[in-house]
Coordinates of C-alpha atoms in Angstrom, one line a residue:
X1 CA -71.9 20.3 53.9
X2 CA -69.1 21.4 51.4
X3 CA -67.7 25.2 51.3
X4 CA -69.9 26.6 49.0
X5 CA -73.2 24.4 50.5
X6 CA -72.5 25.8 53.7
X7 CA -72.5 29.5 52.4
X8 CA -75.6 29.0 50.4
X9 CA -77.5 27.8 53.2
X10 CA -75.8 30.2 55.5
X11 CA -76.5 32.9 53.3
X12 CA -80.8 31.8 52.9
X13 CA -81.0 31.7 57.0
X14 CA -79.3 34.9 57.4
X15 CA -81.9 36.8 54.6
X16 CA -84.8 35.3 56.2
X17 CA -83.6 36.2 59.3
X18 CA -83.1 39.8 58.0
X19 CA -87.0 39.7 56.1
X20 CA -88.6 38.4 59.7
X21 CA -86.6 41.8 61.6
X22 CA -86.8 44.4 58.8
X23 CA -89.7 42.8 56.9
X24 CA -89.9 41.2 53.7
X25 CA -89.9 45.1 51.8
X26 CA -86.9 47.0 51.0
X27 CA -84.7 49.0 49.0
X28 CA -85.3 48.4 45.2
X29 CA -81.7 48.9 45.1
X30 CA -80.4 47.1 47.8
X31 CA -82.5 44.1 46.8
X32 CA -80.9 43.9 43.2
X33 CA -77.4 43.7 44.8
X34 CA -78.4 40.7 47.2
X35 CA -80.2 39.1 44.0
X36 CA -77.1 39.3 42.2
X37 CA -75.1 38.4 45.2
X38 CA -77.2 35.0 45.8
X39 CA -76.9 34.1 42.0
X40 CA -73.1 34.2 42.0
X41 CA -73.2 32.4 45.0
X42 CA -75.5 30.0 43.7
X43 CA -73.2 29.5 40.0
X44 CA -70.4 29.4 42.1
X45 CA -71.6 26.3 44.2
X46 CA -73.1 24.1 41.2
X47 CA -69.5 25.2 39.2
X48 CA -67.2 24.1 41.6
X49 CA -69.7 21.6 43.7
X50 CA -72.0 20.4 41.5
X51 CA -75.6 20.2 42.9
X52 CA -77.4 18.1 45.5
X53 CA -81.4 18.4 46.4
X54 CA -80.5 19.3 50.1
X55 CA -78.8 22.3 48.7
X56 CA -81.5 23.0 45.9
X57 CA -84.3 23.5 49.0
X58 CA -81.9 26.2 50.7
X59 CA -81.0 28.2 47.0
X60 CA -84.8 28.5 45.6
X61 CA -85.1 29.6 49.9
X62 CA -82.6 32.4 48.8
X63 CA -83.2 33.0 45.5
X64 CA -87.4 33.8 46.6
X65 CA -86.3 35.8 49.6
X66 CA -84.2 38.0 47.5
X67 CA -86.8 38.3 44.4
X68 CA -89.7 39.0 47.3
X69 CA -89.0 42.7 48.1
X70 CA -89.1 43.0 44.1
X71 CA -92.4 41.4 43.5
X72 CA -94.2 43.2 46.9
X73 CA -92.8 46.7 44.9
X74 CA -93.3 46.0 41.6
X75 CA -97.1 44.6 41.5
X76 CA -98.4 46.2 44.6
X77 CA -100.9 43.4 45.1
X78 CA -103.9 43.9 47.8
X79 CA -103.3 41.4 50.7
X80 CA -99.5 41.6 50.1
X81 CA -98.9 41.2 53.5
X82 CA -100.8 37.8 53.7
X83 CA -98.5 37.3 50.7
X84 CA -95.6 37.9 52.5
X85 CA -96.2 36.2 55.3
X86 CA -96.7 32.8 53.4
X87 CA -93.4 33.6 51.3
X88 CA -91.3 34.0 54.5
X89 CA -92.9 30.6 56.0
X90 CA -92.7 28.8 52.4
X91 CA -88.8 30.0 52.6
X92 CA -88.7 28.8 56.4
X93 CA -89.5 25.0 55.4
X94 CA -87.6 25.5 52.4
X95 CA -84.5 25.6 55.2
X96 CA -86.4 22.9 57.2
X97 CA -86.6 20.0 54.2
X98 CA -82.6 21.9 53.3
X99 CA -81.7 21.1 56.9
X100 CA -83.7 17.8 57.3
X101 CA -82.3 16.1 53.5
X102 CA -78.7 17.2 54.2
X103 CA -78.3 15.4 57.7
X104 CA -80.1 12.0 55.9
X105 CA -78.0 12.5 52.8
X106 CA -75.0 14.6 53.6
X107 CA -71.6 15.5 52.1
X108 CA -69.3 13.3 53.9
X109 CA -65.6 12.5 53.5
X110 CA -63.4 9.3 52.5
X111 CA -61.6 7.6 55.9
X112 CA -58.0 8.9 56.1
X113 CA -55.8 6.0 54.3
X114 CA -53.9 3.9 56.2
X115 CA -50.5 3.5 54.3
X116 CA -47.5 6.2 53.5
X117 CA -48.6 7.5 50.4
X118 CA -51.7 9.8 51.5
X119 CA -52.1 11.9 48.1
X120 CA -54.4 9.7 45.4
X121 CA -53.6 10.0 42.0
X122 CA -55.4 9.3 39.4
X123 CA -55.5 9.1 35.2
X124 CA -58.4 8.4 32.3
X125 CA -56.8 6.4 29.5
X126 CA -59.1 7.7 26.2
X127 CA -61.8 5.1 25.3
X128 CA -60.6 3.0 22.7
X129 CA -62.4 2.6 19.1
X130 CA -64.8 5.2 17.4
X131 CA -68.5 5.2 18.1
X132 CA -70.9 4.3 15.7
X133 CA -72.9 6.8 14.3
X134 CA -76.7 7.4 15.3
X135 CA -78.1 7.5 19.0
X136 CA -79.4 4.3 19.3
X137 CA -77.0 1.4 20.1
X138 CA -76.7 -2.1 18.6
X139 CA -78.0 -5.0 20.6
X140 CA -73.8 -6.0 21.0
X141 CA -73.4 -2.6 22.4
X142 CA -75.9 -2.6 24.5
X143 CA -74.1 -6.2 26.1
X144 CA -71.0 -4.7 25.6
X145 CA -70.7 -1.5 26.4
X146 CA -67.5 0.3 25.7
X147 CA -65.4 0.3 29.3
X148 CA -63.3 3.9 30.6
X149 CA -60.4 2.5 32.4
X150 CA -58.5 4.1 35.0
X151 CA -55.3 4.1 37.1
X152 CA -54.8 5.0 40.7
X153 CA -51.6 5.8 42.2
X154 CA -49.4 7.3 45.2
X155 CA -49.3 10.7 43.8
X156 CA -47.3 14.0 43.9
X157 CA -49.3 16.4 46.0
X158 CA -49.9 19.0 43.2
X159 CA -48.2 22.7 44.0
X160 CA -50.4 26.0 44.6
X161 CA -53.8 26.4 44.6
X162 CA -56.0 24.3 42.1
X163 CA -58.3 27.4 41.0
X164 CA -55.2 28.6 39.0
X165 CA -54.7 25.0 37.6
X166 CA -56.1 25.7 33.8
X167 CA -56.9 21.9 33.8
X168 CA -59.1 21.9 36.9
X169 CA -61.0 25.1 35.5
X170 CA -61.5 22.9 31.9
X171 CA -62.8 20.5 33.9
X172 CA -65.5 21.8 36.0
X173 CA -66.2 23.9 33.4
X174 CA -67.1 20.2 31.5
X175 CA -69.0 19.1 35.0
X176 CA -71.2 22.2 35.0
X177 CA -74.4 21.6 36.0
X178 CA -74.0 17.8 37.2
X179 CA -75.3 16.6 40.1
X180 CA -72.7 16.4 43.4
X181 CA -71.8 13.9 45.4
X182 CA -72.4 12.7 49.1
X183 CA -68.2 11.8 49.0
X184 CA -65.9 13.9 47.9
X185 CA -63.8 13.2 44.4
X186 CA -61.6 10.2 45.0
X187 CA -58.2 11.1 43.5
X188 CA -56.3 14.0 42.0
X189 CA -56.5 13.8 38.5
X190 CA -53.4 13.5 36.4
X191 CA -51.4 14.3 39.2
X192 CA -48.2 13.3 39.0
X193 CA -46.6 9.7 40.3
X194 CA -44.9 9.3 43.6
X195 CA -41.2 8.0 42.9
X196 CA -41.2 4.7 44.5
X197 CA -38.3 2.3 45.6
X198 CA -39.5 -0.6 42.9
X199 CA -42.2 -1.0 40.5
X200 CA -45.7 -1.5 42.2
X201 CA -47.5 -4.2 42.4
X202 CA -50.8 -3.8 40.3
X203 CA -53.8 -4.5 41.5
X204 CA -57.7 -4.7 39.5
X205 CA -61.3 -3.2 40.7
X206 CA -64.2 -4.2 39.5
X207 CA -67.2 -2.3 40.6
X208 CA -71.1 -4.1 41.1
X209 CA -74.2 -5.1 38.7
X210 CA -74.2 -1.7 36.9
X211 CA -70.6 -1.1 36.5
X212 CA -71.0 2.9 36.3
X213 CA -69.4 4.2 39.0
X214 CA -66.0 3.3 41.2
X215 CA -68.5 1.4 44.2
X216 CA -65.5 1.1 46.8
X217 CA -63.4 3.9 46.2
X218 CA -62.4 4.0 50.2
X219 CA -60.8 0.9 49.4
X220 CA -59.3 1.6 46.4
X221 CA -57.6 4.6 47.9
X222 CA -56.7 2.5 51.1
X223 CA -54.8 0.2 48.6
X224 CA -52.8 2.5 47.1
X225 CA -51.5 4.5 50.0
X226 CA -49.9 1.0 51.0
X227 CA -47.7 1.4 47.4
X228 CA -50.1 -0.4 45.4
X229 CA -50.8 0.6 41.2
X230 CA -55.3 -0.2 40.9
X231 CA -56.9 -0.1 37.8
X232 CA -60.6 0.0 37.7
X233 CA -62.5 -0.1 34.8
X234 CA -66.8 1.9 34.6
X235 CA -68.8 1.6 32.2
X236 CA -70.2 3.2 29.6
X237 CA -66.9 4.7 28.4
X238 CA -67.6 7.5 25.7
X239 CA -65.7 6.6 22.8
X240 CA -65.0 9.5 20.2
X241 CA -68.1 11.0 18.1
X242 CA -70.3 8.6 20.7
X243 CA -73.8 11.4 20.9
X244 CA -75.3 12.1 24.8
X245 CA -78.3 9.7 23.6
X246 CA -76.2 6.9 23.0
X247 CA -74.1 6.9 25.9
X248 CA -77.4 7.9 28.1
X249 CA -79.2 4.9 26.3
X250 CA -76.1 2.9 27.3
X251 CA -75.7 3.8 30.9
X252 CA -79.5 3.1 31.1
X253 CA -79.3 -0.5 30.1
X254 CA -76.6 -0.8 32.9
X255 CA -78.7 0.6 35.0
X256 CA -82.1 -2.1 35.0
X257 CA -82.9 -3.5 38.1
X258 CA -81.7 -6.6 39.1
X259 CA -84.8 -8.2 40.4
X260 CA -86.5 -11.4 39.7
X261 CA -90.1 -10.3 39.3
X262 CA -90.8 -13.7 37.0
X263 CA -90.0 -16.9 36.1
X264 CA -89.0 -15.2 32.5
X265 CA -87.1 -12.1 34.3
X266 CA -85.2 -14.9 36.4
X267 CA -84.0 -17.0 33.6
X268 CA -82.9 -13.4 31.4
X269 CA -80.9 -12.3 34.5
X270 CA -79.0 -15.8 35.0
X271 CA -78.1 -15.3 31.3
X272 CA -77.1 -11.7 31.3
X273 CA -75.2 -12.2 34.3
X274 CA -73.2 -14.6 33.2
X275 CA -72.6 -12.6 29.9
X276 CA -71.8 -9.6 31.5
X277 CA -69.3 -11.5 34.0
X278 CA -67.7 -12.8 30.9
X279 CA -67.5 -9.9 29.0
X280 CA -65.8 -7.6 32.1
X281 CA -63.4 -10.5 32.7
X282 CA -62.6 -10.1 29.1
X283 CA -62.1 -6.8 29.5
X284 CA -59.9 -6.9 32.3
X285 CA -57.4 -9.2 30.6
X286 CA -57.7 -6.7 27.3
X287 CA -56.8 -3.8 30.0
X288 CA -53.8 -5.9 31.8
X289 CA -52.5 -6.1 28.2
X290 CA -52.7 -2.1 27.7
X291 CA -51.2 -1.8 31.0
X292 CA -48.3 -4.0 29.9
X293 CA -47.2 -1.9 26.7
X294 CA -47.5 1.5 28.8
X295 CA -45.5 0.3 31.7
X296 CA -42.9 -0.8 28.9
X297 CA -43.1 2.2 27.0
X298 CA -40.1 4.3 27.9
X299 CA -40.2 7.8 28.1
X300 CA -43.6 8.0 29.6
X301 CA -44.9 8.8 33.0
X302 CA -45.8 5.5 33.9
X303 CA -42.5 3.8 32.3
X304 CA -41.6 1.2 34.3
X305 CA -43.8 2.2 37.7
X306 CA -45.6 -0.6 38.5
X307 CA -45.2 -4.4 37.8
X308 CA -48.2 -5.6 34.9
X309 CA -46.5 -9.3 34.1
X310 CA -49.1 -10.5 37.4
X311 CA -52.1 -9.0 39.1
X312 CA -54.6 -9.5 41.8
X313 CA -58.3 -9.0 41.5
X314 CA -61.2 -7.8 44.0
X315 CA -64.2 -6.9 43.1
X316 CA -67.7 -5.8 45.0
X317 CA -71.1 -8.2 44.3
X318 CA -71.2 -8.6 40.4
X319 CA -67.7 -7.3 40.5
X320 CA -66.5 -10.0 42.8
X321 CA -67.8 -12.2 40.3
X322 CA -65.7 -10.7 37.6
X323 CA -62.5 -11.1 39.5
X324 CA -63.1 -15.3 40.1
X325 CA -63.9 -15.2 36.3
X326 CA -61.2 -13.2 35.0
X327 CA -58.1 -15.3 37.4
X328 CA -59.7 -18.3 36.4
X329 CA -59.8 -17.5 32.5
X330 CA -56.2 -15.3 32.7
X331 CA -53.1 -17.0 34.9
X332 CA -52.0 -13.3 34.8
X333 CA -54.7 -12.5 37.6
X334 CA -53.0 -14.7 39.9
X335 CA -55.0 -14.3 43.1
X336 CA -58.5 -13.2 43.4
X337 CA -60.6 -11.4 46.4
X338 CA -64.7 -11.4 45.9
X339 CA -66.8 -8.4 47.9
X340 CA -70.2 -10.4 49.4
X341 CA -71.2 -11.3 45.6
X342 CA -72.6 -14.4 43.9
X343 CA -70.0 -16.0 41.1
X344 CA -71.6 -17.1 37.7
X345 CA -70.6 -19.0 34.8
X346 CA -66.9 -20.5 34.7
X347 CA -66.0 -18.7 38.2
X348 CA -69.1 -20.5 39.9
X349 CA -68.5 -23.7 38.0
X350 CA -64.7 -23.8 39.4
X351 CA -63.6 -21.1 41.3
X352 CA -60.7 -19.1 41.0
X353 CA -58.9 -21.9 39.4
X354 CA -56.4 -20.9 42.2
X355 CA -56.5 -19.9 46.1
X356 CA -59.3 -17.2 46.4
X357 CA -60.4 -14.8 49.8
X358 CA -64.2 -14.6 50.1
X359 CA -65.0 -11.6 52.2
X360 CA -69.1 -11.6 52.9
X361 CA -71.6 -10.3 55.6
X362 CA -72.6 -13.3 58.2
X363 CA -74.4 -16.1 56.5
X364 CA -77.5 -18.4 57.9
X365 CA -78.7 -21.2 56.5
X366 CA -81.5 -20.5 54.1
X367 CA -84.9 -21.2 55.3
X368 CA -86.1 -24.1 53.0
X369 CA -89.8 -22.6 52.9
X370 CA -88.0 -19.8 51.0
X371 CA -87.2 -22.1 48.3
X372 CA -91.2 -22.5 47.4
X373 CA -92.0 -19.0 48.4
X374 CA -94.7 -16.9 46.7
X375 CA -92.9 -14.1 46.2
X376 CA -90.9 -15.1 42.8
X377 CA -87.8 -12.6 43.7
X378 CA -88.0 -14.4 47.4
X379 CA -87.7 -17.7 45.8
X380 CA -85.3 -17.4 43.0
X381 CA -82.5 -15.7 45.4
X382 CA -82.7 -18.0 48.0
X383 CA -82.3 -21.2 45.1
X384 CA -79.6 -18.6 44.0
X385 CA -78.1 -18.3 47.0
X386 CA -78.3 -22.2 47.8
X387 CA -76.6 -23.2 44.7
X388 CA -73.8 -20.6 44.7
X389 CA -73.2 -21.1 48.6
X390 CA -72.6 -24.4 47.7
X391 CA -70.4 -24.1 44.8
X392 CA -68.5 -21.5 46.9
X393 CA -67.3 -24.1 49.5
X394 CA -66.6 -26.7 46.6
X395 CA -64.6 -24.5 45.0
X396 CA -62.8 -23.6 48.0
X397 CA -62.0 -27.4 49.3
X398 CA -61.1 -27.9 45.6
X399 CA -58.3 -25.2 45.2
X400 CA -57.6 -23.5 49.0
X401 CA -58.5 -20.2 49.9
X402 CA -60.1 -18.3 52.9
X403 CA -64.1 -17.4 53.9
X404 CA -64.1 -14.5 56.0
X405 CA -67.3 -13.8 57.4
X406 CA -67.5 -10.2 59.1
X407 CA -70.8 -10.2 61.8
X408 CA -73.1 -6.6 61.6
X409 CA -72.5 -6.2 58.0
X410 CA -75.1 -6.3 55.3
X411 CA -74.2 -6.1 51.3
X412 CA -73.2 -2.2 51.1
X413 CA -71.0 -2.2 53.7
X414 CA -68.9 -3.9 51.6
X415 CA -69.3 0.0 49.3
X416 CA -68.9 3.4 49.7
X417 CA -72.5 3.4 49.9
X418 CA -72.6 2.7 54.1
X419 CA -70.8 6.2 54.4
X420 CA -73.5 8.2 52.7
X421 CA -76.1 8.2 55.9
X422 CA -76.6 8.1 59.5
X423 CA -79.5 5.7 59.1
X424 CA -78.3 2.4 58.3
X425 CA -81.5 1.3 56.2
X426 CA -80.7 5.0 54.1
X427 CA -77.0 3.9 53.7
X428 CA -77.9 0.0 53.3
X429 CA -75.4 -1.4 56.1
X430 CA -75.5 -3.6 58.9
X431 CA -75.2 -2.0 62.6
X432 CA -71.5 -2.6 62.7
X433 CA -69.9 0.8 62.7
X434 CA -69.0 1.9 59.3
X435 CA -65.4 2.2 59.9
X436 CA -64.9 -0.5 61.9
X437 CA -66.1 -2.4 59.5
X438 CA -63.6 -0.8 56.7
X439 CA -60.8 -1.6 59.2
X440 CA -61.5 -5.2 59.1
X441 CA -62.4 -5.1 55.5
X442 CA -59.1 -3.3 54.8
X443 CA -57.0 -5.3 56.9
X444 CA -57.9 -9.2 54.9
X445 CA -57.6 -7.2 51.9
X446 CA -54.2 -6.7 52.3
X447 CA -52.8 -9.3 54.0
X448 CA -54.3 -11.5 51.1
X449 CA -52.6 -9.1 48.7
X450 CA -49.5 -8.0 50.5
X451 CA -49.0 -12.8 50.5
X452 CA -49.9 -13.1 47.0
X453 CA -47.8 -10.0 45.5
X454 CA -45.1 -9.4 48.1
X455 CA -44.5 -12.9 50.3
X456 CA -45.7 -10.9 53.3
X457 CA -47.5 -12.9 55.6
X458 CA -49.7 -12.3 58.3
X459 CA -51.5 -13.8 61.5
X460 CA -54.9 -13.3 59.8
X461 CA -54.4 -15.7 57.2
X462 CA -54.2 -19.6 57.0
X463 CA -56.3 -19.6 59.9
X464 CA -59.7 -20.6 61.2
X465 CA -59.0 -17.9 64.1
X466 CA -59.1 -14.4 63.2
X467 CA -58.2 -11.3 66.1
X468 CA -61.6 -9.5 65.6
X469 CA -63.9 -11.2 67.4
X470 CA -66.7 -10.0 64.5
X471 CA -65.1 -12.2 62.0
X472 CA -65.7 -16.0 61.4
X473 CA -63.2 -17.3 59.0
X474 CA -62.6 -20.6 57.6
X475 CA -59.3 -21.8 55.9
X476 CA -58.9 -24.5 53.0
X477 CA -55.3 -25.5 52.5
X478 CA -53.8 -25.8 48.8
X479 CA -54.5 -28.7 48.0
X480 CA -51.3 -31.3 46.8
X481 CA -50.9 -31.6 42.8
X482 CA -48.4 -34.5 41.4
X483 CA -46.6 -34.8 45.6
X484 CA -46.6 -30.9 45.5
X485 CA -48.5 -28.1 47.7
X486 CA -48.8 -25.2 45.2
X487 CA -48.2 -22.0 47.4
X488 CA -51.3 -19.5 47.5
X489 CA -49.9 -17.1 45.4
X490 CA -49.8 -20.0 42.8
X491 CA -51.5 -19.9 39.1
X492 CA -50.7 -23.1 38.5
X493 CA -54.1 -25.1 36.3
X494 CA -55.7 -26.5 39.5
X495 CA -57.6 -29.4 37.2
X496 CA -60.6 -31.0 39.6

């Protein structure tokens, strides 16, 4: 539980404690000043904490046990005690389902990173263009939302407490009332950058299917306390005069379930999957641009930090996608790293047009009855996964690369997700060990990246042997072009 969690709960257990000795009546008085104690507490949580349904069962626990001494006085009711009796036992479970939800769902914390620079930073650049007026979107919208890109950095631990920072206050004063988080925020934002020897390499995140939230943020954070600039880009971003139906409309849309309930849904999906790959490869090129110009602007905070001429790209299942797309379409993302997801349209059709790491959960062969299953979802993923298995080692013989296989992981723990429970099936991992699994997630993510964007190299890479004995890996050289081996950190136009 966070701070203020902890006191609200703490706070419900202690009153019912007090109504079982003393008994649910009281002082009108006394109650009044423990109603108005609870609902400070209570603002104070959601205002600085936001709210989470564990937390919810323990403050309507506290809120009835403060209101009950006022209801048995005011209406004098025959049977009250009977009445009382169920209140004190409705407030009892109350605390139960409070104590039961929070250990399923509870507030947990990021791993510690790994490199120097501990303190995150992090900035919003404003959403670019002017929403249309009107709370419904265009069908173009509606493929193409409007994307909120972000930098993370090594930061400046900010000074004094942030209660006094007017700029914290403005903005949980703008979060009241949304729901919390399992994981705490991320970054510090608009803290200020860590001075570092040479400009950063810059790196790109590209979250999954929906594309609303920053999916592997434990990642992102490991990356940059090893020196590294990441931009991630979420979607919907909420361009100026954009109305709370049109952005909620948006978000919804991002939001449908990716499941192929039909021969109709199936052949929609393949089609808006490729369209949305396109379109957030697009997008990431469009953002390396802006980059670019702020990392030449002088005079700004960001003048000349980090390195935007070349970039490499990981992604997480649709976003993993996005980064083979985008370094095959842009020779600016020279080296791309895709999170356990399928590829679609150019990127499935030839790769990364360069060396590419494939990072995935351990793979069987698919059972050929699946292929003429019943069950249309069933059948489609497994001729999915068939066709883009295939293409994956294709692509791989055709341009080098690595397939890193990491045994007792399933899709999310490839996401922050796998943090979020102890029940696997809740958190949607495998039964590796969360953070074991990070640490070999973390470690081929930055060997790959430390090759491609610093001539580092490493015993983990080139290999078919890896030093975790949970990892299968598989190495394709670089293949020879015209008597010459292209190096992996090439972006040369690997032609079939």
């Amino acid at each position: 539980m966070k701070l203020f969690e902890l006191l609200v709960w703490l706070a419900a257990a202690l009153q019912l404690g007090r109504c079982f000795v003393a008994g649910p009546r009281g002082s009108t008085t006394v109650a009044l000043a423990l109603l108005a104690a609870s609902v400070g507490l209570i603002l104070l949580q959601v205002f600085f904490e936001g709210w989470r349904k564990p937390i919810v069962f323990a403050a309507v626990a506290l809120l009835g046990l403060c209101l009950m001494p006022l209801v048995l006085s005011l209406l004098k009711l025959p049977g009250d005690a009977i009445l009382a009796r169920l209140g004190l036992a409705a407030a009892g479970l109350l605390l139960i389902a409070s104590t039961a939800s929070n250990w399923l769902r509870p507030a947990v914390s990021y791993p510690t990173p790994g490199g120097e620079y501990a303190v995150i930073g992090q900035i919003a650049f404003p959403v670019l263009g002017q929403s249309p007026v009107g709370d419904v979107p265009t069908p173009d919208e509606l493929r193409h939302p409007p994307p909120l890109l972000k930098l993370w950095y090594p930061a400046v631990a900010p000074g004094g407490s942030r209660l006094l920072d007017p700029a914290f206050l403005a903005e949980r004063v703008a979060a009241f009332g949304e729901r919390g988080k399992q994981l705490p925020e991320p970054a510090i934002r608009n803290a200020p950058p860590v001075d570092l020897p040479s400009p950063a390499p810059l790196l790109f995140y590209f979250p999954g299917w929906p594309g609303v939230a920053i999916e592997s943020a434990a990642l992102v954070r490991e990356l940059v306390s090893h020196g590294y600039y990441v931009a991630t880009i979420e979607y919907p971003g909420r361009q100026a005069g954009m109305s709370d139906a049109r952005w909620q409309a948006l978000k919804a849309e991002l939001e449908r379930d990716f499941y192929y309930g039909s021969e109709a849904r199936y052949l929609e999906l393949v089609e808006v999957s490729k369209d949305r790959v396109r379109s957030r490869a697009r997008d990431a090129s469009a953002a390396l641009t802006r980059l670019a110009e702020v990392a030449a602007t002088p005079g700004q905070a960001f003048s000349g930090r980090f390195d935007a001429s070349r970039a490499g790209f990981v992604g997480f299942s649709l976003g993993g996608a996005v980064a083979v797309q985008a370094a095959n379409q842009d020779p600016r993302f020279i080296t791309a790293i895709n999170l356990d997801g399928r590829m679609w349209a150019e990127g499935r059709a030839d790769g990364a047009n360069k060396p590419m790491l494939m990072i995935n959960e351990e793979l069987a062969p698919i059972d050929p009855a699946l292929f003429t299953a019943d069950d249309p979802d069933t059948r489609y993923n497994a001729i999915e996964d068939q066709t883009d298995g295939d293409a994956l080692l294709r692509n791989l013989a055709r341009h080098g690369g690595q397939h890193v296989m990491i045994a007792g992981t399933q899709h999310f723990n490839f996401a922050d997700l796998c943090l979020t429970s102890p029940l696997d099936r809740i958190a949607g991992r495998g039964p590796i060990a969360p953070l074991r699994g990070y640490e070999i997630l973390h470690a081929y993510v930055l060997a790959w990246f430390d090759r491609a964007l610093r001539g580092k190299t490493s015993p983990l890479l080139d290999s078919d042997r890896s030093p975790y004995p949970e990892v299968t890996s598989r190495y394709w050289p670089t293949p020879v072009r015209n008597g010459v081996m292209a190096p992996a950190t090439s972006s040369i136009d690997a032609t079939p």
